[in-house]
Tab-separated table of C-alpha atoms and ligand atoms in Angstrom:
chain	number	residue	atom	x	y	z
A	8	MET	CA	-54.026	-15.430	29.709
A	9	GLY	CA	-53.539	-16.506	32.972
A	10	ASP	CA	-51.510	-15.091	35.757
A	11	PRO	CA	-49.025	-13.891	35.523
A	12	LEU	CA	-45.412	-14.797	36.748
A	13	ARG	CA	-43.897	-12.762	39.749
A	14	VAL	CA	-40.165	-13.767	39.423
A	15	ALA	CA	-37.614	-12.184	42.101
A	16	ILE	CA	-34.181	-12.119	40.715
A	17	ALA	CA	-31.263	-12.071	42.871
A	18	GLY	CA	-27.748	-10.821	41.869
A	19	LEU	CA	-27.672	-8.142	38.559
A	20	GLY	CA	-23.565	-8.464	37.315
A	21	THR	CA	-23.672	-10.257	34.237
A	22	VAL	CA	-25.797	-12.633	34.007
A	23	GLY	CA	-28.659	-11.072	36.466
A	24	SER	CA	-28.883	-8.099	34.151
A	25	GLY	CA	-29.126	-9.944	31.013
A	26	THR	CA	-31.883	-11.674	32.061
A	27	VAL	CA	-33.839	-8.431	32.922
A	28	ARG	CA	-32.850	-7.129	29.740
A	29	LEU	CA	-33.721	-10.216	28.437
A	30	ILE	CA	-37.592	-10.547	30.120
A	31	GLU	CA	-37.909	-6.521	29.225
A	32	ALA	CA	-36.967	-6.843	25.790
A	33	ASN	CA	-39.438	-10.095	25.114
A	34	ALA	CA	-42.136	-10.033	27.333
A	35	GLY	CA	-44.665	-10.547	24.626
A	36	LEU	CA	-43.251	-13.088	22.733
A	37	LEU	CA	-43.168	-14.730	26.327
A	38	ALA	CA	-46.451	-13.782	27.378
A	39	ALA	CA	-47.379	-15.277	23.905
A	40	ARG	CA	-45.315	-18.856	23.793
A	41	THR	CA	-46.207	-19.251	27.956
A	42	GLY	CA	-49.591	-18.347	28.007
A	43	ARG	CA	-49.025	-15.733	31.032
A	44	GLU	CA	-47.180	-12.139	31.681
A	45	ILE	CA	-43.376	-12.432	33.343
A	46	VAL	CA	-43.580	-9.989	36.013
A	47	ILE	CA	-40.576	-8.773	37.153
A	48	THR	CA	-41.381	-7.778	41.029
A	49	ALA	CA	-38.125	-7.728	42.760
A	50	VAL	CA	-34.676	-7.347	42.432
A	51	ALA	CA	-31.758	-7.112	44.773
A	52	ASP	CA	-27.697	-6.757	44.469
A	53	LEU	CA	-24.974	-4.958	46.925
A	54	ASP	CA	-25.778	-1.549	45.059
A	55	PRO	CA	-28.314	0.145	42.505
A	56	ARG	CA	-25.272	0.839	40.466
A	57	ASP	CA	-25.768	1.844	37.089
A	58	ARG	CA	-27.386	-1.774	35.510
A	59	GLY	CA	-28.315	-0.483	32.476
A	60	PHE	CA	-31.695	-0.798	32.567
A	61	ALA	CA	-34.463	1.184	34.793
A	62	THR	CA	-34.031	-0.444	38.365
A	63	GLU	CA	-36.239	1.467	39.996
A	64	SER	CA	-38.665	-0.431	37.849
A	65	TYR	CA	-39.091	-2.812	40.773
A	66	ARG	CA	-38.658	-3.227	44.394
A	67	TRP	CA	-34.850	-3.052	45.555
A	68	TYR	CA	-33.774	-5.812	47.674
A	69	ASP	CA	-29.801	-4.204	49.074
A	70	ASN	CA	-29.938	-8.565	50.666
A	71	ALA	CA	-30.754	-11.093	48.841
A	72	LEU	CA	-32.041	-12.875	51.779
A	73	ALA	CA	-34.384	-10.530	53.256
A	74	MET	CA	-35.566	-10.639	49.216
A	75	ALA	CA	-36.171	-14.567	49.506
A	76	GLU	CA	-37.915	-14.258	52.899
A	77	ASN	CA	-40.071	-11.679	52.141
A	78	THR	CA	-40.787	-11.505	48.418
A	79	ASP	CA	-44.230	-12.845	47.571
A	80	ALA	CA	-42.650	-13.796	43.711
A	81	ASP	CA	-43.355	-17.433	43.072
A	82	VAL	CA	-40.187	-17.849	41.258
A	83	ILE	CA	-36.080	-16.781	42.448
A	84	VAL	CA	-33.168	-16.845	40.415
A	85	GLU	CA	-30.375	-16.560	42.177
A	86	LEU	CA	-27.395	-15.283	39.795
A	87	ILE	CA	-24.858	-14.413	42.200
A	88	GLY	CA	-22.849	-17.387	42.795
A	89	GLY	CA	-20.954	-19.470	44.946
A	90	ALA	CA	-21.371	-22.725	46.364
A	91	GLU	CA	-21.722	-21.406	49.985
A	92	GLY	CA	-23.531	-18.848	51.434
A	93	ILE	CA	-25.603	-16.728	50.712
A	94	ALA	CA	-25.880	-18.153	47.550
A	95	ARG	CA	-26.945	-21.036	48.976
A	96	LYS	CA	-29.036	-19.637	51.905
A	97	VAL	CA	-31.605	-17.570	48.975
A	98	CYS	CA	-31.746	-20.827	47.053
A	99	GLU	CA	-32.862	-22.850	50.401
A	100	THR	CA	-34.284	-20.714	51.801
A	101	ALA	CA	-36.114	-19.498	48.658
A	102	ILE	CA	-37.565	-24.058	48.445
A	103	ALA	CA	-38.590	-23.934	52.216
A	104	ARG	CA	-40.936	-21.015	51.968
A	105	GLY	CA	-42.475	-23.008	48.283
A	106	ARG	CA	-41.019	-20.849	45.999
A	107	HIS	CA	-39.910	-22.228	42.965
A	108	VAL	CA	-35.625	-22.204	42.083
A	109	VAL	CA	-34.197	-21.276	38.922
A	110	THR	CA	-29.932	-20.680	39.512
A	111	ALA	CA	-27.029	-20.598	37.283
A	112	ASN	CA	-24.558	-21.855	39.377
A	113	LYS	CA	-22.720	-24.686	38.634
A	114	ALA	CA	-21.075	-24.604	41.816
A	115	LEU	CA	-23.745	-24.350	44.586
A	116	ILE	CA	-25.710	-27.653	42.263
A	117	ALA	CA	-22.407	-29.182	41.822
A	118	HIS	CA	-21.778	-29.205	45.349
A	119	HIS	CA	-25.359	-29.294	47.179
A	120	GLY	CA	-27.667	-29.991	43.852
A	121	THR	CA	-29.212	-33.455	45.768
A	122	ASP	CA	-29.898	-32.055	48.839
A	123	LEU	CA	-31.188	-29.071	46.560
A	124	ALA	CA	-33.314	-31.217	44.785
A	125	ARG	CA	-34.029	-33.628	47.706
A	126	ALA	CA	-35.871	-30.656	49.370
A	127	ALA	CA	-37.163	-29.058	46.258
A	128	GLU	CA	-39.087	-32.140	45.739
A	129	ALA	CA	-40.694	-32.443	49.134
A	130	ALA	CA	-41.646	-29.168	48.996
A	131	GLY	CA	-43.225	-29.251	45.038
A	132	VAL	CA	-41.231	-26.566	43.776
A	133	THR	CA	-39.170	-26.612	41.043
A	134	LEU	CA	-34.834	-26.893	41.012
A	135	ALA	CA	-34.507	-25.184	37.716
A	136	TYR	CA	-30.523	-25.039	36.334
A	137	GLU	CA	-30.243	-24.814	32.918
A	138	ALA	CA	-27.930	-22.164	31.956
A	139	ALA	CA	-25.328	-24.007	34.659
A	140	VAL	CA	-23.907	-26.048	31.851
A	141	GLY	CA	-23.186	-25.635	28.427
A	142	GLY	CA	-24.566	-21.632	28.647
A	143	GLY	CA	-26.453	-21.302	25.899
A	144	ILE	CA	-27.120	-24.195	24.971
A	145	PRO	CA	-30.179	-25.597	26.305
A	146	VAL	CA	-28.157	-29.140	27.080
A	147	ILE	CA	-29.941	-30.304	30.379
A	148	LYS	CA	-33.262	-29.707	28.601
A	149	SER	CA	-32.299	-32.059	25.707
A	150	LEU	CA	-30.965	-34.813	27.937
A	151	ARG	CA	-33.495	-34.754	30.374
A	152	GLU	CA	-36.309	-34.225	28.027
A	153	GLY	CA	-35.675	-34.813	24.590
A	154	LEU	CA	-33.893	-38.425	25.129
A	155	VAL	CA	-36.159	-39.482	27.866
A	156	GLY	CA	-36.782	-42.702	25.939
A	157	ASN	CA	-32.632	-43.123	25.488
A	158	ALA	CA	-30.279	-45.229	28.104
A	159	CYS	CA	-27.458	-43.325	27.843
A	160	GLU	CA	-23.938	-45.222	28.388
A	161	ARG	CA	-21.858	-41.372	27.462
A	162	VAL	CA	-21.872	-38.030	27.851
A	163	TYR	CA	-19.050	-35.245	27.363
A	164	GLY	CA	-18.295	-31.986	26.344
A	165	ILE	CA	-15.861	-28.796	26.234
A	166	LEU	CA	-17.584	-27.126	28.902
A	167	ASN	CA	-15.405	-24.569	29.457
A	168	GLY	CA	-15.127	-21.349	27.299
A	169	THR	CA	-11.712	-20.000	28.394
A	170	CYS	CA	-9.581	-22.570	28.455
A	171	ASN	CA	-10.924	-23.852	24.381
A	172	TYR	CA	-10.127	-20.122	23.761
A	173	ILE	CA	-6.771	-20.241	25.268
A	174	LEU	CA	-5.909	-23.712	23.770
A	175	THR	CA	-7.386	-22.838	20.146
A	176	ALA	CA	-5.083	-19.395	20.336
A	177	MET	CA	-2.199	-21.120	21.250
A	178	ARG	CA	-3.281	-23.202	18.631
A	179	GLU	CA	-3.228	-20.467	15.844
A	180	SER	CA	-0.453	-18.381	17.411
A	181	GLY	CA	2.294	-20.801	18.065
A	182	ARG	CA	2.328	-18.746	21.406
A	183	GLY	CA	2.423	-20.234	24.833
A	184	PHE	CA	0.066	-20.640	27.535
A	185	GLN	CA	1.459	-17.941	29.905
A	186	GLU	CA	1.334	-15.737	27.484
A	187	VAL	CA	-2.601	-16.659	25.552
A	188	LEU	CA	-3.613	-16.480	29.080
A	189	ALA	CA	-2.721	-12.762	29.974
A	190	GLU	CA	-4.143	-12.433	26.025
A	191	ALA	CA	-7.395	-13.870	27.426
A	192	GLN	CA	-7.471	-11.427	30.594
A	193	ALA	CA	-6.761	-8.443	28.829
A	194	LEU	CA	-9.847	-9.699	26.627
A	195	GLY	CA	-11.926	-10.049	29.352
A	196	TYR	CA	-12.248	-13.838	28.415
A	197	ALA	CA	-10.610	-14.614	31.469
A	198	GLU	CA	-10.914	-14.096	34.919
A	199	ALA	CA	-7.623	-12.167	36.965
A	200	ASP	CA	-8.081	-15.132	39.126
A	201	PRO	CA	-7.942	-18.004	36.469
A	202	SER	CA	-7.336	-21.403	38.389
A	203	PHE	CA	-11.642	-22.522	38.479
A	204	ASP	CA	-11.654	-22.252	34.701
A	205	VAL	CA	-7.887	-23.554	33.556
A	206	ASP	CA	-7.476	-25.808	36.219
A	207	GLY	CA	-10.535	-27.921	35.226
A	208	VAL	CA	-12.265	-27.075	38.767
A	209	ASP	CA	-15.214	-25.288	36.582
A	210	THR	CA	-15.480	-27.641	33.584
A	211	ALA	CA	-15.810	-31.113	36.969
A	212	HIS	CA	-18.546	-28.927	38.177
A	213	LYS	CA	-20.233	-29.184	34.996
A	214	LEU	CA	-19.485	-32.515	33.984
A	215	ALA	CA	-20.430	-33.485	37.751
A	216	ILE	CA	-24.098	-32.206	37.135
A	217	LEU	CA	-24.125	-33.745	33.176
A	218	ALA	CA	-23.939	-37.080	34.951
A	219	SER	CA	-26.425	-36.915	37.049
A	220	VAL	CA	-29.369	-35.850	34.339
A	221	ALA	CA	-27.257	-38.841	32.458
A	222	PHE	CA	-27.139	-41.462	34.487
A	223	GLY	CA	-30.007	-40.000	37.396
A	224	CYS	CA	-27.021	-40.744	39.606
A	225	THR	CA	-26.755	-38.536	42.839
A	226	VAL	CA	-24.707	-35.669	41.900
A	227	ASP	CA	-21.235	-36.574	42.769
A	228	PHE	CA	-18.556	-33.872	41.930
A	229	ALA	CA	-16.009	-35.757	44.652
A	230	ALA	CA	-15.660	-38.226	42.668
A	231	VAL	CA	-14.598	-36.384	39.374
A	232	HIS	CA	-10.953	-36.688	38.607
A	233	ILE	CA	-9.733	-33.295	37.352
A	234	GLU	CA	-6.655	-32.379	35.293
A	235	GLY	CA	-6.399	-28.957	33.819
A	236	ILE	CA	-4.369	-26.910	30.817
A	237	ARG	CA	-1.780	-25.334	32.491
A	238	GLN	CA	1.112	-28.002	31.744
A	239	ILE	CA	0.075	-27.702	27.885
A	240	SER	CA	2.854	-26.608	25.873
A	241	ALA	CA	2.883	-25.275	22.843
A	242	ASP	CA	5.008	-27.941	21.637
A	243	ASP	CA	2.671	-30.462	22.318
A	244	ILE	CA	-0.082	-28.470	20.286
A	245	ALA	CA	2.609	-29.051	17.435
A	246	PHE	CA	2.737	-32.353	17.225
A	247	ALA	CA	-0.921	-32.872	17.878
A	248	ASP	CA	-1.117	-31.215	14.813
A	249	GLU	CA	1.072	-33.393	13.422
A	250	LEU	CA	-0.266	-36.808	14.614
A	251	GLY	CA	-3.671	-35.367	13.101
A	252	TYR	CA	-5.186	-34.378	16.626
A	253	ARG	CA	-6.526	-30.885	18.526
A	254	ILE	CA	-6.177	-31.068	22.719
A	255	LYS	CA	-8.984	-29.543	24.188
A	256	LEU	CA	-9.832	-29.654	27.424
A	257	LEU	CA	-12.882	-32.478	27.991
A	258	GLY	CA	-15.430	-33.100	31.012
A	259	ILE	CA	-15.786	-37.225	29.943
A	260	ALA	CA	-18.509	-39.015	31.778
A	261	LYS	CA	-18.682	-42.759	31.035
A	262	ARG	CA	-20.389	-45.492	32.212
A	263	THR	CA	-18.066	-48.865	32.620
A	264	PRO	CA	-18.371	-52.167	34.300
A	265	ALA	CA	-16.122	-50.481	37.046
A	266	GLY	CA	-18.226	-47.922	37.596
A	267	VAL	CA	-19.173	-44.600	36.725
A	268	GLU	CA	-15.170	-42.302	34.671
A	269	ARG	CA	-15.841	-39.149	35.981
A	270	ARG	CA	-13.335	-37.388	34.296
A	271	VAL	CA	-11.555	-33.909	33.227
A	272	HIS	CA	-8.635	-33.698	31.862
A	273	PRO	CA	-7.303	-32.506	28.247
A	274	CYS	CA	-7.281	-34.895	25.173
A	275	MET	CA	-6.132	-35.722	22.222
A	276	VAL	CA	-9.409	-35.796	19.502
A	277	PRO	CA	-8.843	-36.696	16.157
A	278	LEU	CA	-9.443	-34.470	13.890
A	279	GLY	CA	-11.685	-36.027	11.993
A	280	SER	CA	-14.214	-35.872	15.606
A	281	PRO	CA	-16.184	-32.912	14.690
A	282	ILE	CA	-15.958	-31.261	18.565
A	283	ALA	CA	-12.024	-31.263	17.429
A	284	HIS	CA	-13.440	-28.268	15.220
A	285	VAL	CA	-15.530	-26.620	18.158
A	286	GLU	CA	-12.877	-23.402	18.660
A	287	GLY	CA	-12.230	-20.689	21.062
A	288	VAL	CA	-14.787	-19.327	23.215
A	289	PHE	CA	-17.457	-22.052	21.946
A	290	ASN	CA	-19.228	-24.891	24.043
A	291	ALA	CA	-20.064	-28.684	22.371
A	292	VAL	CA	-21.832	-31.069	24.490
A	293	VAL	CA	-22.061	-34.664	22.885
A	294	ALA	CA	-24.336	-37.113	24.367
A	295	ASP	CA	-24.665	-41.301	22.758
A	296	GLY	CA	-28.281	-42.638	22.933
A	297	ASP	CA	-29.082	-46.753	22.883
A	298	PHE	CA	-31.279	-45.776	20.415
A	299	VAL	CA	-30.612	-41.664	19.153
A	300	ASP	CA	-27.429	-42.504	18.062
A	301	THR	CA	-24.956	-39.932	19.271
A	302	ILE	CA	-26.131	-36.131	19.414
A	303	ILE	CA	-23.829	-32.972	19.239
A	304	GLN	CA	-24.606	-29.661	20.681
A	305	VAL	CA	-22.523	-26.335	19.732
A	306	GLY	CA	-22.565	-23.332	21.274
A	307	ARG	CA	-21.580	-20.049	23.156
A	308	GLY	CA	-21.105	-21.882	26.611
A	309	ALA	CA	-21.310	-18.541	28.328
A	310	GLY	CA	-22.007	-14.869	28.364
A	311	GLU	CA	-24.435	-11.980	29.768
A	312	ARG	CA	-27.316	-13.161	26.469
A	313	PRO	CA	-26.887	-16.610	26.302
A	314	THR	CA	-27.271	-17.482	29.422
A	315	ALA	CA	-30.268	-15.100	29.936
A	316	SER	CA	-31.424	-17.092	27.584
A	317	ALA	CA	-31.363	-20.546	29.347
A	318	VAL	CA	-32.161	-18.920	32.351
A	319	VAL	CA	-35.398	-16.957	30.656
A	320	ALA	CA	-36.209	-20.647	29.403
A	321	ASP	CA	-36.343	-22.154	33.209
A	322	ILE	CA	-39.062	-19.355	33.540
A	323	ALA	CA	-40.888	-20.289	30.796
A	324	ASP	CA	-40.707	-24.117	31.982
A	325	ILE	CA	-42.171	-23.152	35.223
A	326	ALA	CA	-44.824	-20.589	33.948
A	327	ARG	CA	-45.985	-23.282	31.689
A	328	GLY	CA	-46.358	-25.778	34.116
A	329	ASN	CA	-44.264	-28.131	33.156
A	330	ARG	CA	-42.790	-30.397	35.696
A	331	VAL	CA	-39.898	-32.486	35.399
A	332	ALA	CA	-37.349	-34.137	37.761
A	333	THR	CA	-34.749	-32.476	38.344
A	334	PHE	CA	-32.068	-34.786	37.267
A	335	ALA	CA	-34.034	-37.029	35.469
A	336	VAL	CA	-35.615	-39.220	37.569
A	337	SER	CA	-36.883	-38.152	41.551
A	338	ALA	CA	-33.987	-37.248	43.742
A	339	ALA	CA	-35.493	-39.373	46.247
A	340	GLU	CA	-34.750	-42.454	43.686
A	341	LEU	CA	-31.290	-40.981	42.569
A	342	ALA	CA	-28.940	-43.865	42.754
A	343	ALA	CA	-25.113	-43.216	44.378
A	344	LEU	CA	-23.548	-45.305	41.826
A	345	PRO	CA	-19.636	-46.357	42.474
A	346	ALA	CA	-16.914	-44.230	40.862
A	347	ALA	CA	-14.576	-46.373	38.235
A	348	SER	CA	-10.972	-45.219	39.680
A	349	MET	CA	-7.901	-43.933	37.503
A	350	GLN	CA	-5.991	-46.433	37.692
A	351	ASN	CA	-8.519	-48.229	35.696
A	352	HIS	CA	-8.895	-46.262	32.405
A	353	ARG	CA	-8.050	-48.207	29.674
A	354	GLY	CA	-7.257	-45.853	26.433
A	355	ALA	CA	-4.314	-44.405	24.122
A	356	TYR	CA	-1.338	-42.562	25.346
A	357	TYR	CA	0.594	-39.096	23.966
A	358	VAL	CA	4.000	-38.915	26.086
A	359	ARG	CA	6.225	-36.048	25.783
A	360	LEU	CA	9.564	-36.408	26.676
A	361	MET	CA	12.479	-34.366	27.155
A	362	VAL	CA	15.847	-36.504	26.896
A	363	LEU	CA	19.571	-36.517	26.040
A	364	ASP	CA	19.817	-36.938	22.078
A	365	LYS	CA	22.522	-40.048	23.238
A	366	PRO	CA	22.730	-43.685	21.469
A	367	GLY	CA	21.023	-46.237	23.736
A	368	VAL	CA	17.931	-44.126	24.649
A	369	PHE	CA	15.183	-45.299	22.539
A	370	ALA	CA	15.942	-49.102	23.544
A	371	ASP	CA	15.905	-48.380	27.463
A	372	ILE	CA	12.686	-46.884	26.642
A	373	ALA	CA	11.441	-48.971	24.515
A	374	ALA	CA	12.517	-52.201	27.357
A	375	ILE	CA	10.720	-50.154	29.867
A	376	LEU	CA	6.947	-50.253	27.338
A	377	ARG	CA	7.971	-53.890	26.890
A	378	ASP	CA	8.230	-55.098	30.295
A	379	HIS	CA	4.297	-53.070	31.348
A	380	ASP	CA	2.999	-54.813	28.424
A	381	VAL	CA	2.779	-51.659	26.849
A	382	SER	CA	2.613	-51.693	22.860
A	383	MET	CA	3.803	-47.771	21.211
A	384	GLU	CA	1.992	-46.807	17.799
A	385	ALA	CA	4.636	-44.116	16.791
A	386	VAL	CA	7.459	-42.235	17.824
A	387	ILE	CA	8.550	-38.338	16.221
A	388	GLN	CA	11.883	-36.853	17.226
A	389	ARG	CA	12.216	-33.400	15.322
A	390	ALA	CA	16.221	-33.017	14.835
A	391	ARG	CA	18.818	-34.116	16.029
A	392	ALA	CA	21.854	-32.848	18.141
A	393	PRO	CA	23.866	-35.189	19.985
A	394	GLY	CA	24.894	-34.737	23.514
A	395	GLU	CA	21.630	-32.009	24.397
A	396	ALA	CA	17.881	-32.309	25.861
A	397	VAL	CA	15.773	-32.881	22.522
A	398	PRO	CA	11.837	-33.152	22.772
A	399	VAL	CA	10.727	-36.670	21.698
A	400	VAL	CA	7.017	-37.843	21.429
A	401	MET	CA	5.290	-41.313	21.592
A	402	THR	CA	1.895	-43.114	21.231
A	403	THR	CA	1.085	-45.833	22.482
A	404	HIS	CA	-1.952	-48.348	21.112
A	405	GLU	CA	-4.638	-48.587	24.335
A	406	THR	CA	-3.784	-50.356	27.591
A	407	ALA	CA	-4.087	-49.386	31.455
A	408	GLU	CA	-3.673	-46.242	33.484
A	409	SER	CA	-1.764	-48.254	35.395
A	410	ALA	CA	0.908	-49.432	33.568
A	411	MET	CA	1.365	-46.613	31.970
A	412	THR	CA	1.316	-44.416	35.458
A	413	HIS	CA	3.989	-47.308	36.222
A	414	CYS	CA	5.347	-47.159	32.758
A	415	LEU	CA	6.323	-43.167	33.833
A	416	ALA	CA	7.755	-42.780	36.821
A	417	ALA	CA	10.374	-45.951	35.776
A	418	ILE	CA	11.095	-43.492	31.905
A	419	GLN	CA	12.354	-40.401	34.914
A	420	ARG	CA	14.370	-42.458	36.647
A	421	LEU	CA	16.284	-43.079	33.748
A	422	PRO	CA	19.357	-40.762	33.641
A	423	PHE	CA	19.078	-39.613	30.313
A	424	CYS	CA	15.242	-38.340	30.546
A	425	GLN	CA	16.030	-34.551	31.690
A	426	GLU	CA	12.362	-33.565	33.026
A	427	ALA	CA	9.263	-35.267	34.587
A	428	PRO	CA	7.129	-37.110	31.574
A	429	HIS	CA	4.408	-34.876	29.972
A	430	MET	CA	1.101	-37.282	29.035
A	431	ILE	CA	-1.738	-36.739	27.683
A	432	ARG	CA	-4.692	-39.098	27.159
A	433	ILE	CA	-6.125	-39.701	23.309
A	434	GLU	CA	-9.729	-40.436	22.785
A	435	PRO	CA	-11.179	-41.900	19.838
A	436	PHE	CA	-14.091	-39.585	19.425
B	1	NAP	N1	-20.916	-15.274	32.993
B	1	NAP	C1	-21.317	-16.176	32.297
B	1	NAP	O1	-21.301	-16.530	31.482
B	1	NAP	C2	-22.089	-17.035	33.219
B	1	NAP	C3	-22.448	-18.620	32.660
B	1	NAP	C4	-23.013	-19.241	33.126
B	1	NAP	C5	-23.376	-19.634	34.373
B	1	NAP	N2	-22.896	-18.369	35.119
B	1	NAP	C6	-23.463	-18.432	36.673
B	1	NAP	O2	-24.053	-17.594	37.109
B	1	NAP	C7	-24.125	-16.735	38.044
B	1	NAP	C8	-23.567	-14.997	38.013
B	1	NAP	O3	-22.396	-14.974	37.304
B	1	NAP	P1	-22.170	-14.016	36.881
B	1	NAP	O4	-21.236	-13.680	35.822
B	1	NAP	O5	-23.373	-12.766	36.511
B	1	NAP	O6	-21.278	-12.778	38.017
B	1	NAP	P2	-21.299	-11.611	38.483
B	1	NAP	O7	-21.428	-10.444	37.481
B	1	NAP	O8	-20.487	-11.374	39.419
B	1	NAP	O9	-22.874	-11.173	38.804
B	1	NAP	C9	-23.396	-11.296	40.822
B	1	NAP	C10	-23.634	-10.750	41.110
B	1	NAP	O10	-24.345	-10.895	42.817
B	1	NAP	C11	-23.512	-9.378	43.315
B	1	NAP	N3	-23.379	-10.064	44.602
B	1	NAP	C12	-22.704	-10.370	45.469
B	1	NAP	N4	-23.143	-10.670	46.780
B	1	NAP	C13	-23.644	-9.950	46.902
B	1	NAP	C14	-25.114	-10.737	47.612
B	1	NAP	N5	-24.907	-10.986	48.910
B	1	NAP	N6	-26.747	-9.674	47.711
B	1	NAP	C15	-26.394	-9.744	46.699
B	1	NAP	N7	-26.309	-9.839	45.008
B	1	NAP	C16	-25.038	-10.269	45.655
B	1	NAP	C17	-22.291	-8.774	42.758
B	1	NAP	O11	-22.236	-7.896	43.282
B	1	NAP	P3	-21.151	-7.104	43.316
B	1	NAP	O12	-20.143	-6.919	42.017
B	1	NAP	O13	-20.873	-5.405	43.875
B	1	NAP	O14	-20.179	-7.864	44.133
B	1	NAP	C18	-23.139	-8.848	41.533
B	1	NAP	O15	-23.635	-8.045	40.645
B	1	NAP	C19	-23.092	-17.476	38.871
B	1	NAP	O16	-23.598	-18.325	39.827
B	1	NAP	C20	-21.823	-18.436	37.621
B	1	NAP	O17	-21.580	-19.356	37.911
B	1	NAP	C21	-22.263	-17.133	34.491
């Protein structure tokens, strides 16, 4: 048995407490597998309230930065959260003092991952963040190590359990977004302020990280195109069903001749696609490797126990001495790949219109599509109500996003169009 690995944990909330509990519960298993005892030497949080374990067993700090500055631990585990402030300072300080860092903080890695990786590499320490993407799914390890022999052209997934829960519940119950969101908040599946989740920011943090690992590029959160799920209506969900699709909030990173697409938005995915059946709070990550073909991993993307599982996997790697470049290639060699503009994106589209039911409507819409070289695949008008507003849905064949943007602007100007057209991209997975 080697020397014990000393671990100090900053932040004892959901993930921090879970991490302590896992290390306590599976100490023997971890020692047998890593060849070293993993020993928690210090913990830090704002107050020593009941955390579900004996906090007095460990050296207590009520200042996480003081712990990072003074502890003799080999590893500092940052589980406070936030892209700036204390979490960033704790990680920077730990690296500067030659300590390995493990974090679950996707916001921090999405915004400062490249700089932190460079600092860690210069200091000769590990910066590990498995828990930042996909919760308990070992997605970083599988992309970076399991698929090391593959060129990866695309990685995508359902990366936010809150959104997937809301979309699943909307479909199963036929209820609208606001009602289901309120229920998700009451059940603890959504935060009191749900904007990071439902507006797509959390998914974008994770996607920026995935793109970096998959393509060996700098972590470029600013390059991510972000749309959330607030505009998805019960009608969209019902029409999707009728057309043979499920609506999912996806993060998609793809290499194209025009640059790297990094986009987060609701998508219609065919019912035949495995990802269409990943429901509720589950996450899924799909990667295309040139030799392995397509792999899909599904699991719990959040929660105390799954996230602690990922945090401890990183700690175990450090205990074993497994050293891998933070984002698969040396931080010094991460490429700043050009970003593809959304207007260059090509794909099929679903469009929902609210139009007055009167003669000539379809002819005018068809003329606009024809003028922009957009070819319609299907049209659905459920009910007739002459002179009144009715929903009309159409899907297109593959076309350029720029053409769709112009079409929707022109359709919105038509006198019978009662509200802004709503568009959802169709992905042929
Ligand atoms: N929860 C999940 O399922 C999940 C999944 C994947 C990744 N993550 C990531 O894991 C990290 C932690 O998330 P979490 O859900 O565990 O958050 P959390 O429950 O809010 O825990 C954060 C803890 O840090 C404490 N804290 C705040 N400021 C501090 C400071 N200056 N010094 C020391 N402690 C401080 C908080 O204390 P107070 O409560 O008193 O403020 C709280 O106990 C975040 O980066 C999150 O994005 C979470």
